[in-house]
PDB file of C-alpha atoms in Angstrom:
ATOM      1  CA  MET S   6     184.596 155.504 122.608  1.00 52.00           C
ATOM      2  CA  THR S   7     184.226 151.976 121.353  1.00 54.00           C
ATOM      3  CA  THR S   8     185.206 151.055 117.834  1.00 54.00           C
ATOM      4  CA  THR S   9     183.921 147.992 116.017  1.00 55.00           C
ATOM      5  CA  ALA S  10     186.376 146.058 113.905  1.00 55.00           C
ATOM      6  CA  THR S  11     185.180 145.156 110.421  1.00 57.00           C
ATOM      7  CA  THR S  12     185.991 141.595 109.472  1.00 62.00           C
ATOM      8  CA  GLN S  13     186.863 141.140 105.804  1.00 64.00           C
ATOM      9  CA  PRO S  14     186.010 137.786 104.194  1.00 61.00           C
ATOM     10  CA  PRO S  15     188.977 135.704 103.095  1.00 66.00           C
ATOM     11  CA  ALA S  16     190.230 136.568  99.626  1.00 66.00           C
ATOM     12  CA  ALA S  17     189.785 132.960  98.521  1.00 66.00           C
ATOM     13  CA  ALA S  18     186.093 133.049  99.471  1.00 63.00           C
ATOM     14  CA  VAL S  19     185.578 136.312  97.590  1.00 64.00           C
ATOM     15  CA  ALA S  20     187.257 134.856  94.521  1.00 67.00           C
ATOM     16  CA  ARG S  21     185.176 131.683  94.769  1.00 73.00           C
ATOM     17  CA  ASP S  22     181.938 133.656  95.024  1.00 82.00           C
ATOM     18  CA  ALA S  23     182.844 135.785  92.007  1.00 85.00           C
ATOM     19  CA  HIS S  24     183.775 132.693  90.019  1.00 86.00           C
ATOM     20  CA  TRP S  25     180.540 130.912  90.863  1.00 87.00           C
ATOM     21  CA  SER S  26     178.445 134.023  90.203  1.00 90.00           C
ATOM     22  CA  ALA S  27     179.950 134.298  86.741  1.00 90.00           C
ATOM     23  CA  LYS S  28     179.302 130.613  86.035  1.00 91.00           C
ATOM     24  CA  MET S  29     175.737 130.841  87.347  1.00 90.00           C
ATOM     25  CA  ALA S  30     175.106 133.840  85.100  1.00 92.00           C
ATOM     26  CA  ARG S  31     176.223 131.785  82.119  1.00 93.00           C
ATOM     27  CA  LEU S  32     173.958 128.898  83.130  1.00 92.00           C
ATOM     28  CA  LYS S  33     170.966 131.207  83.481  1.00 92.00           C
ATOM     29  CA  ALA S  34     171.712 132.823  80.114  1.00 93.00           C
ATOM     30  CA  ARG S  35     171.589 129.541  78.178  1.00 93.00           C
ATOM     31  CA  LYS S  36     168.940 129.535  75.486  1.00 93.00           C
ATOM     32  CA  LEU S  37     166.398 126.765  75.263  1.00 95.00           C
ATOM     33  CA  PRO S  38     167.291 124.323  72.483  1.00 95.00           C
ATOM     34  CA  GLU S  39     165.508 124.496  69.137  1.00 96.00           C
ATOM     35  CA  ARG S  40     164.924 121.923  66.422  1.00 96.00           C
ATOM     36  CA  SER S  41     163.539 122.362  62.900  1.00 96.00           C
ATOM     37  CA  LEU S  42     161.445 120.218  60.590  1.00 97.00           C
ATOM     38  CA  ARG S  43     161.905 120.951  56.881  1.00 96.00           C
ATOM     39  CA  LEU S  44     159.068 120.081  54.512  1.00 96.00           C
ATOM     40  CA  CYS S  45     159.313 120.234  50.721  1.00 96.00           C
ATOM     41  CA  ASP S  46     156.929 118.775  48.149  1.00 95.00           C
ATOM     42  CA  ASP S  47     158.947 119.970  45.141  1.00 96.00           C
ATOM     43  CA  ASP S  48     160.825 116.878  43.978  1.00 96.00           C
ATOM     44  CA  GLU S  49     162.300 118.765  41.039  1.00 97.00           C
ATOM     45  CA  ALA S  50     163.907 121.316  43.362  1.00 97.00           C
ATOM     46  CA  LYS S  51     165.413 118.501  45.424  1.00 96.00           C
ATOM     47  CA  LYS S  52     166.744 116.774  42.299  1.00 97.00           C
ATOM     48  CA  ASN S  53     168.257 120.010  41.018  1.00 97.00           C
ATOM     49  CA  VAL S  54     170.249 120.410  44.230  1.00 97.00           C
ATOM     50  CA  THR S  55     171.473 116.819  44.059  1.00 98.00           C
ATOM     51  CA  ASP S  56     172.478 117.172  40.401  1.00 98.00           C
ATOM     52  CA  ALA S  57     174.206 120.500  41.018  1.00 98.00           C
ATOM     53  CA  ALA S  58     176.110 119.082  43.981  1.00 98.00           C
ATOM     54  CA  LEU S  59     177.334 116.158  41.873  1.00 98.00           C
ATOM     55  CA  GLU S  60     178.355 118.529  39.099  1.00 98.00           C
ATOM     56  CA  LEU S  61     180.348 120.608  41.567  1.00 97.00           C
ATOM     57  CA  ALA S  62     182.026 117.529  43.020  1.00 97.00           C
ATOM     58  CA  LYS S  63     183.082 116.381  39.544  1.00 97.00           C
ATOM     59  CA  ALA S  64     184.376 119.833  38.647  1.00 97.00           C
ATOM     60  CA  ARG S  65     186.379 120.037  41.855  1.00 97.00           C
ATOM     61  CA  THR S  66     187.855 116.552  41.338  1.00 97.00           C
ATOM     62  CA  ALA S  67     188.939 117.432  37.821  1.00 96.00           C
ATOM     63  CA  ALA S  68     190.387 120.756  38.962  1.00 95.00           C
ATOM     64  CA  ARG S  69     192.291 119.133  41.840  1.00 95.00           C
ATOM     65  CA  ALA S  70     193.799 116.616  39.445  1.00 95.00           C
ATOM     66  CA  GLU S  71     194.810 119.412  37.103  1.00 94.00           C
ATOM     67  CA  SER S  72     196.359 121.367  39.970  1.00 94.00           C
ATOM     68  CA  VAL S  73     198.684 118.422  40.596  1.00 92.00           C
ATOM     69  CA  GLU S  74     199.629 118.313  36.927  1.00 93.00           C
ATOM     70  CA  GLN S  75     200.231 122.062  36.954  1.00 90.00           C
ATOM     71  CA  GLY S  76     202.531 121.716  39.940  1.00 92.00           C
ATOM     72  CA  ILE S  77     200.426 123.891  42.213  1.00 92.00           C
ATOM     73  CA  ALA S  78     201.706 123.775  45.806  1.00 93.00           C
ATOM     74  CA  GLU S  79     199.543 121.763  48.203  1.00 92.00           C
ATOM     75  CA  ASP S  80     198.714 124.752  50.407  1.00 93.00           C
ATOM     76  CA  ALA S  81     197.570 126.743  47.364  1.00 94.00           C
ATOM     77  CA  ARG S  82     195.489 124.081  45.626  1.00 92.00           C
ATOM     78  CA  GLU S  83     192.154 124.897  47.267  1.00 94.00           C
ATOM     79  CA  GLU S  84     192.348 128.558  46.288  1.00 95.00           C
ATOM     80  CA  TRP S  85     193.443 127.570  42.765  1.00 94.00           C
ATOM     81  CA  THR S  86     190.636 125.001  42.512  1.00 95.00           C
ATOM     82  CA  VAL S  87     187.773 127.304  43.457  1.00 94.00           C
ATOM     83  CA  ALA S  88     189.059 129.907  40.996  1.00 95.00           C
ATOM     84  CA  GLN S  89     188.739 127.573  37.999  1.00 95.00           C
ATOM     85  CA  PRO S  90     185.868 128.561  35.652  1.00 96.00           C
ATOM     86  CA  ASP S  91     184.188 125.136  35.694  1.00 97.00           C
ATOM     87  CA  VAL S  92     184.252 125.009  39.483  1.00 96.00           C
ATOM     88  CA  ALA S  93     183.027 128.577  39.881  1.00 96.00           C
ATOM     89  CA  THR S  94     180.179 127.963  37.418  1.00 97.00           C
ATOM     90  CA  ALA S  95     179.170 124.731  39.158  1.00 97.00           C
ATOM     91  CA  GLN S  96     179.204 126.509  42.522  1.00 97.00           C
ATOM     92  CA  LEU S  97     176.911 129.236  41.188  1.00 97.00           C
ATOM     93  CA  ARG S  98     174.496 126.599  39.889  1.00 97.00           C
ATOM     94  CA  LEU S  99     174.457 124.845  43.247  1.00 97.00           C
ATOM     95  CA  ASP S 100     173.885 128.130  45.078  1.00 97.00           C
ATOM     96  CA  ALA S 101     170.944 128.915  42.798  1.00 98.00           C
ATOM     97  CA  ALA S 102     169.492 125.423  43.185  1.00 97.00           C
ATOM     98  CA  GLU S 103     169.758 125.660  46.986  1.00 97.00           C
ATOM     99  CA  ARG S 104     168.024 129.045  46.994  1.00 97.00           C
ATOM    100  CA  ALA S 105     165.203 127.589  44.901  1.00 97.00           C
ATOM    101  CA  LEU S 106     164.931 124.652  47.290  1.00 97.00           C
ATOM    102  CA  ASP S 107     164.799 126.993  50.266  1.00 96.00           C
ATOM    103  CA  ASP S 108     161.985 128.927  48.594  1.00 95.00           C
ATOM    104  CA  ALA S 109     160.078 125.668  48.072  1.00 96.00           C
ATOM    105  CA  THR S 110     160.647 124.472  51.626  1.00 97.00           C
ATOM    106  CA  VAL S 111     158.496 125.146  54.660  1.00 96.00           C
ATOM    107  CA  VAL S 112     160.454 125.181  57.910  1.00 95.00           C
ATOM    108  CA  LEU S 113     158.783 124.566  61.258  1.00 97.00           C
ATOM    109  CA  THR S 114     160.884 125.391  64.298  1.00 97.00           C
ATOM    110  CA  PHE S 115     160.259 124.058  67.781  1.00 97.00           C
ATOM    111  CA  ARG S 116     161.738 125.251  71.069  1.00 97.00           C
ATOM    112  CA  ALA S 117     161.991 123.174  74.231  1.00 97.00           C
ATOM    113  CA  LEU S 118     159.688 124.103  77.083  1.00 97.00           C
ATOM    114  CA  PRO S 119     160.988 125.058  80.530  1.00 96.00           C
ATOM    115  CA  ARG S 120     160.575 122.069  82.861  1.00 96.00           C
ATOM    116  CA  PRO S 121     157.554 123.458  84.804  1.00 97.00           C
ATOM    117  CA  ALA S 122     155.708 124.137  81.534  1.00 97.00           C
ATOM    118  CA  TRP S 123     156.560 120.655  80.251  1.00 97.00           C
ATOM    119  CA  GLU S 124     155.261 119.013  83.429  1.00 96.00           C
ATOM    120  CA  GLN S 125     152.127 121.164  83.429  1.00 97.00           C
ATOM    121  CA  LEU S 126     151.369 120.131  79.863  1.00 97.00           C
ATOM    122  CA  LEU S 127     151.619 116.485  80.887  1.00 96.00           C
ATOM    123  CA  ARG S 128     149.267 117.130  83.805  1.00 97.00           C
ATOM    124  CA  ASP S 129     146.829 118.867  81.450  1.00 97.00           C
ATOM    125  CA  HIS S 130     146.706 115.824  79.169  1.00 97.00           C
ATOM    126  CA  PRO S 131     146.798 112.733  81.401  1.00 96.00           C
ATOM    127  CA  PRO S 132     146.352 109.322  79.793  1.00 96.00           C
ATOM    128  CA  THR S 133     142.996 107.659  79.874  1.00 96.00           C
ATOM    129  CA  GLU S 134     142.712 104.631  82.113  1.00 95.00           C
ATOM    130  CA  ALA S 135     143.162 102.342  79.122  1.00 96.00           C
ATOM    131  CA  GLN S 136     146.188 104.315  77.918  1.00 95.00           C
ATOM    132  CA  ALA S 137     147.721 104.272  81.381  1.00 95.00           C
ATOM    133  CA  ASP S 138     147.314 100.498  81.458  1.00 94.00           C
ATOM    134  CA  GLN S 139     149.388 100.417  78.267  1.00 95.00           C
ATOM    135  CA  GLY S 140     152.140 102.482  79.905  1.00 94.00           C
ATOM    136  CA  MET S 141     151.322 105.807  78.231  1.00 94.00           C
ATOM    137  CA  GLU S 142     152.458 108.991  80.000  1.00 94.00           C
ATOM    138  CA  TYR S 143     149.925 111.230  78.264  1.00 96.00           C
ATOM    139  CA  ASN S 144     146.687 111.208  76.324  1.00 97.00           C
ATOM    140  CA  VAL S 145     147.777 110.183  72.843  1.00 96.00           C
ATOM    141  CA  GLU S 146     144.713 111.825  71.293  1.00 96.00           C
ATOM    142  CA  THR S 147     145.168 115.334  72.728  1.00 97.00           C
ATOM    143  CA  TYR S 148     148.774 115.702  73.878  1.00 98.00           C
ATOM    144  CA  PRO S 149     150.587 115.708  70.481  1.00 98.00           C
ATOM    145  CA  ALA S 150     148.725 118.765  69.153  1.00 98.00           C
ATOM    146  CA  ALA S 151     149.096 120.553  72.492  1.00 98.00           C
ATOM    147  CA  LEU S 152     152.853 119.938  72.577  1.00 98.00           C
ATOM    148  CA  ILE S 153     153.347 120.982  68.957  1.00 98.00           C
ATOM    149  CA  ALA S 154     151.483 124.240  69.518  1.00 98.00           C
ATOM    150  CA  ALA S 155     153.259 124.949  72.798  1.00 98.00           C
ATOM    151  CA  CYS S 156     156.722 124.431  71.295  1.00 97.00           C
ATOM    152  CA  HIS S 157     156.248 125.980  67.860  1.00 98.00           C
ATOM    153  CA  VAL S 158     158.236 129.167  67.253  1.00 96.00           C
ATOM    154  CA  GLU S 159     157.431 131.437  64.301  1.00 96.00           C
ATOM    155  CA  ARG S 160     159.627 134.344  63.215  1.00 92.00           C
ATOM    156  CA  ASP S 161     159.023 137.127  60.718  1.00 90.00           C
ATOM    157  CA  GLU S 162     161.517 138.294  58.088  1.00 88.00           C
ATOM    158  CA  SER S 163     163.329 140.477  60.616  1.00 91.00           C
ATOM    159  CA  GLY S 164     163.798 137.541  62.984  1.00 88.00           C
ATOM    160  CA  GLY S 165     161.237 138.740  65.518  1.00 91.00           C
ATOM    161  CA  GLU S 166     158.893 136.195  67.033  1.00 89.00           C
ATOM    162  CA  VAL S 167     155.246 136.299  65.994  1.00 92.00           C
ATOM    163  CA  PRO S 168     152.245 134.139  66.967  1.00 90.00           C
ATOM    164  CA  GLY S 169     152.648 130.648  65.610  1.00 93.00           C
ATOM    165  CA  MET S 170     150.634 127.471  65.303  1.00 97.00           C
ATOM    166  CA  SER S 171     147.542 127.040  67.414  1.00 97.00           C
ATOM    167  CA  GLU S 172     146.539 123.753  68.994  1.00 97.00           C
ATOM    168  CA  GLN S 173     143.633 123.480  66.561  1.00 98.00           C
ATOM    169  CA  GLU S 174     145.935 124.030  63.587  1.00 98.00           C
ATOM    170  CA  ALA S 175     148.359 121.421  64.911  1.00 98.00           C
ATOM    171  CA  GLN S 176     145.536 118.912  65.197  1.00 98.00           C
ATOM    172  CA  GLU S 177     144.418 119.694  61.643  1.00 98.00           C
ATOM    173  CA  LEU S 178     147.899 118.871  60.355  1.00 98.00           C
ATOM    174  CA  LEU S 179     148.122 115.682  62.394  1.00 98.00           C
ATOM    175  CA  ASP S 180     144.761 114.552  60.999  1.00 98.00           C
ATOM    176  CA  ALA S 181     145.414 115.577  57.377  1.00 98.00           C
ATOM    177  CA  TRP S 182     148.983 114.373  56.897  1.00 97.00           C
ATOM    178  CA  PRO S 183     149.996 110.765  56.277  1.00 97.00           C
ATOM    179  CA  ASP S 184     151.025 108.815  59.357  1.00 97.00           C
ATOM    180  CA  SER S 185     154.778 109.089  58.688  1.00 96.00           C
ATOM    181  CA  GLU S 186     154.689 112.885  58.351  1.00 97.00           C
ATOM    182  CA  ALA S 187     152.341 113.336  61.296  1.00 97.00           C
ATOM    183  CA  LYS S 188     154.741 111.294  63.404  1.00 97.00           C
ATOM    184  CA  ALA S 189     157.684 113.381  62.155  1.00 97.00           C
ATOM    185  CA  LEU S 190     155.864 116.562  63.212  1.00 98.00           C
ATOM    186  CA  PHE S 191     155.135 115.287  66.720  1.00 98.00           C
ATOM    187  CA  THR S 192     158.569 113.675  67.070  1.00 97.00           C
ATOM    188  CA  CYS S 193     160.325 116.953  66.255  1.00 97.00           C
ATOM    189  CA  ALA S 194     158.441 118.731  69.046  1.00 97.00           C
ATOM    190  CA  LEU S 195     159.061 115.809  71.388  1.00 97.00           C
ATOM    191  CA  LEU S 196     162.781 115.409  70.696  1.00 96.00           C
ATOM    192  CA  VAL S 197     163.622 119.060  71.267  1.00 96.00           C
ATOM    193  CA  ASN S 198     162.426 118.545  74.845  1.00 96.00           C
ATOM    194  CA  GLN S 199     164.171 115.214  75.387  1.00 93.00           C
ATOM    195  CA  THR S 200     167.551 115.535  73.651  1.00 89.00           C
ATOM    196  CA  LEU S 201     170.346 116.082  76.156  1.00 86.00           C
ATOM    197  CA  ARG S 202     172.821 118.841  75.279  1.00 81.00           C
ATOM    198  CA  ALA S 203     175.173 118.099  78.173  1.00 73.00           C
ATOM    199  CA  ASP S 204     178.308 115.994  77.986  1.00 69.00           C
ATOM    200  CA  LEU S 205     178.215 113.613  80.922  1.00 62.00           C
ATOM    201  CA  GLY S 206     181.420 112.152  82.286  1.00 61.00           C
ATOM    202  CA  LYS S 207     184.905 113.287  83.155  1.00 56.00           C
ATOM    203  CA  GLY S 208     185.805 116.818  82.180  1.00 49.00           C
TER     204      GLY S 208
END
């Protein structure tokens, strides 16, 4: 009777494979980056936040100075400061002003596309001959709205994703908004795909 010996892989190789598998799992689990554009037309709400923040800063400065006069230990001054009535009141006003600003603000969130989708979108919107002669990578008339729609992420109150901006809606905004805001809209969708999250260099 012939027996076949089973060769076990070296322990170091097994450990290396397990280590790499764990690292690869982490790499695959990374979420695509997101970037938000905040839009608010309520100047009064913005001013109220600025005024409330200044009021809080003044209250904190006064309280910190008083804590020194009172002989409060350095490691206890922050707790003592935030407990002072003027500081607590100013903080409540700032919190309320920020909530009002949030209510008056529209937030558009954009998520980077996976590389194949990004490259396909470029292929779908090639530059015209004239645009290519000017060094353009895409059709400047059609690509911005397509990218905005492709990257836009909309969430409901529970945080679940729901259908967001269509390409037609994106084009409507680009046409209706002033040039600076239209550029900000397109730039936000563009930057989320082009901003590097990695730290390059020696680790």
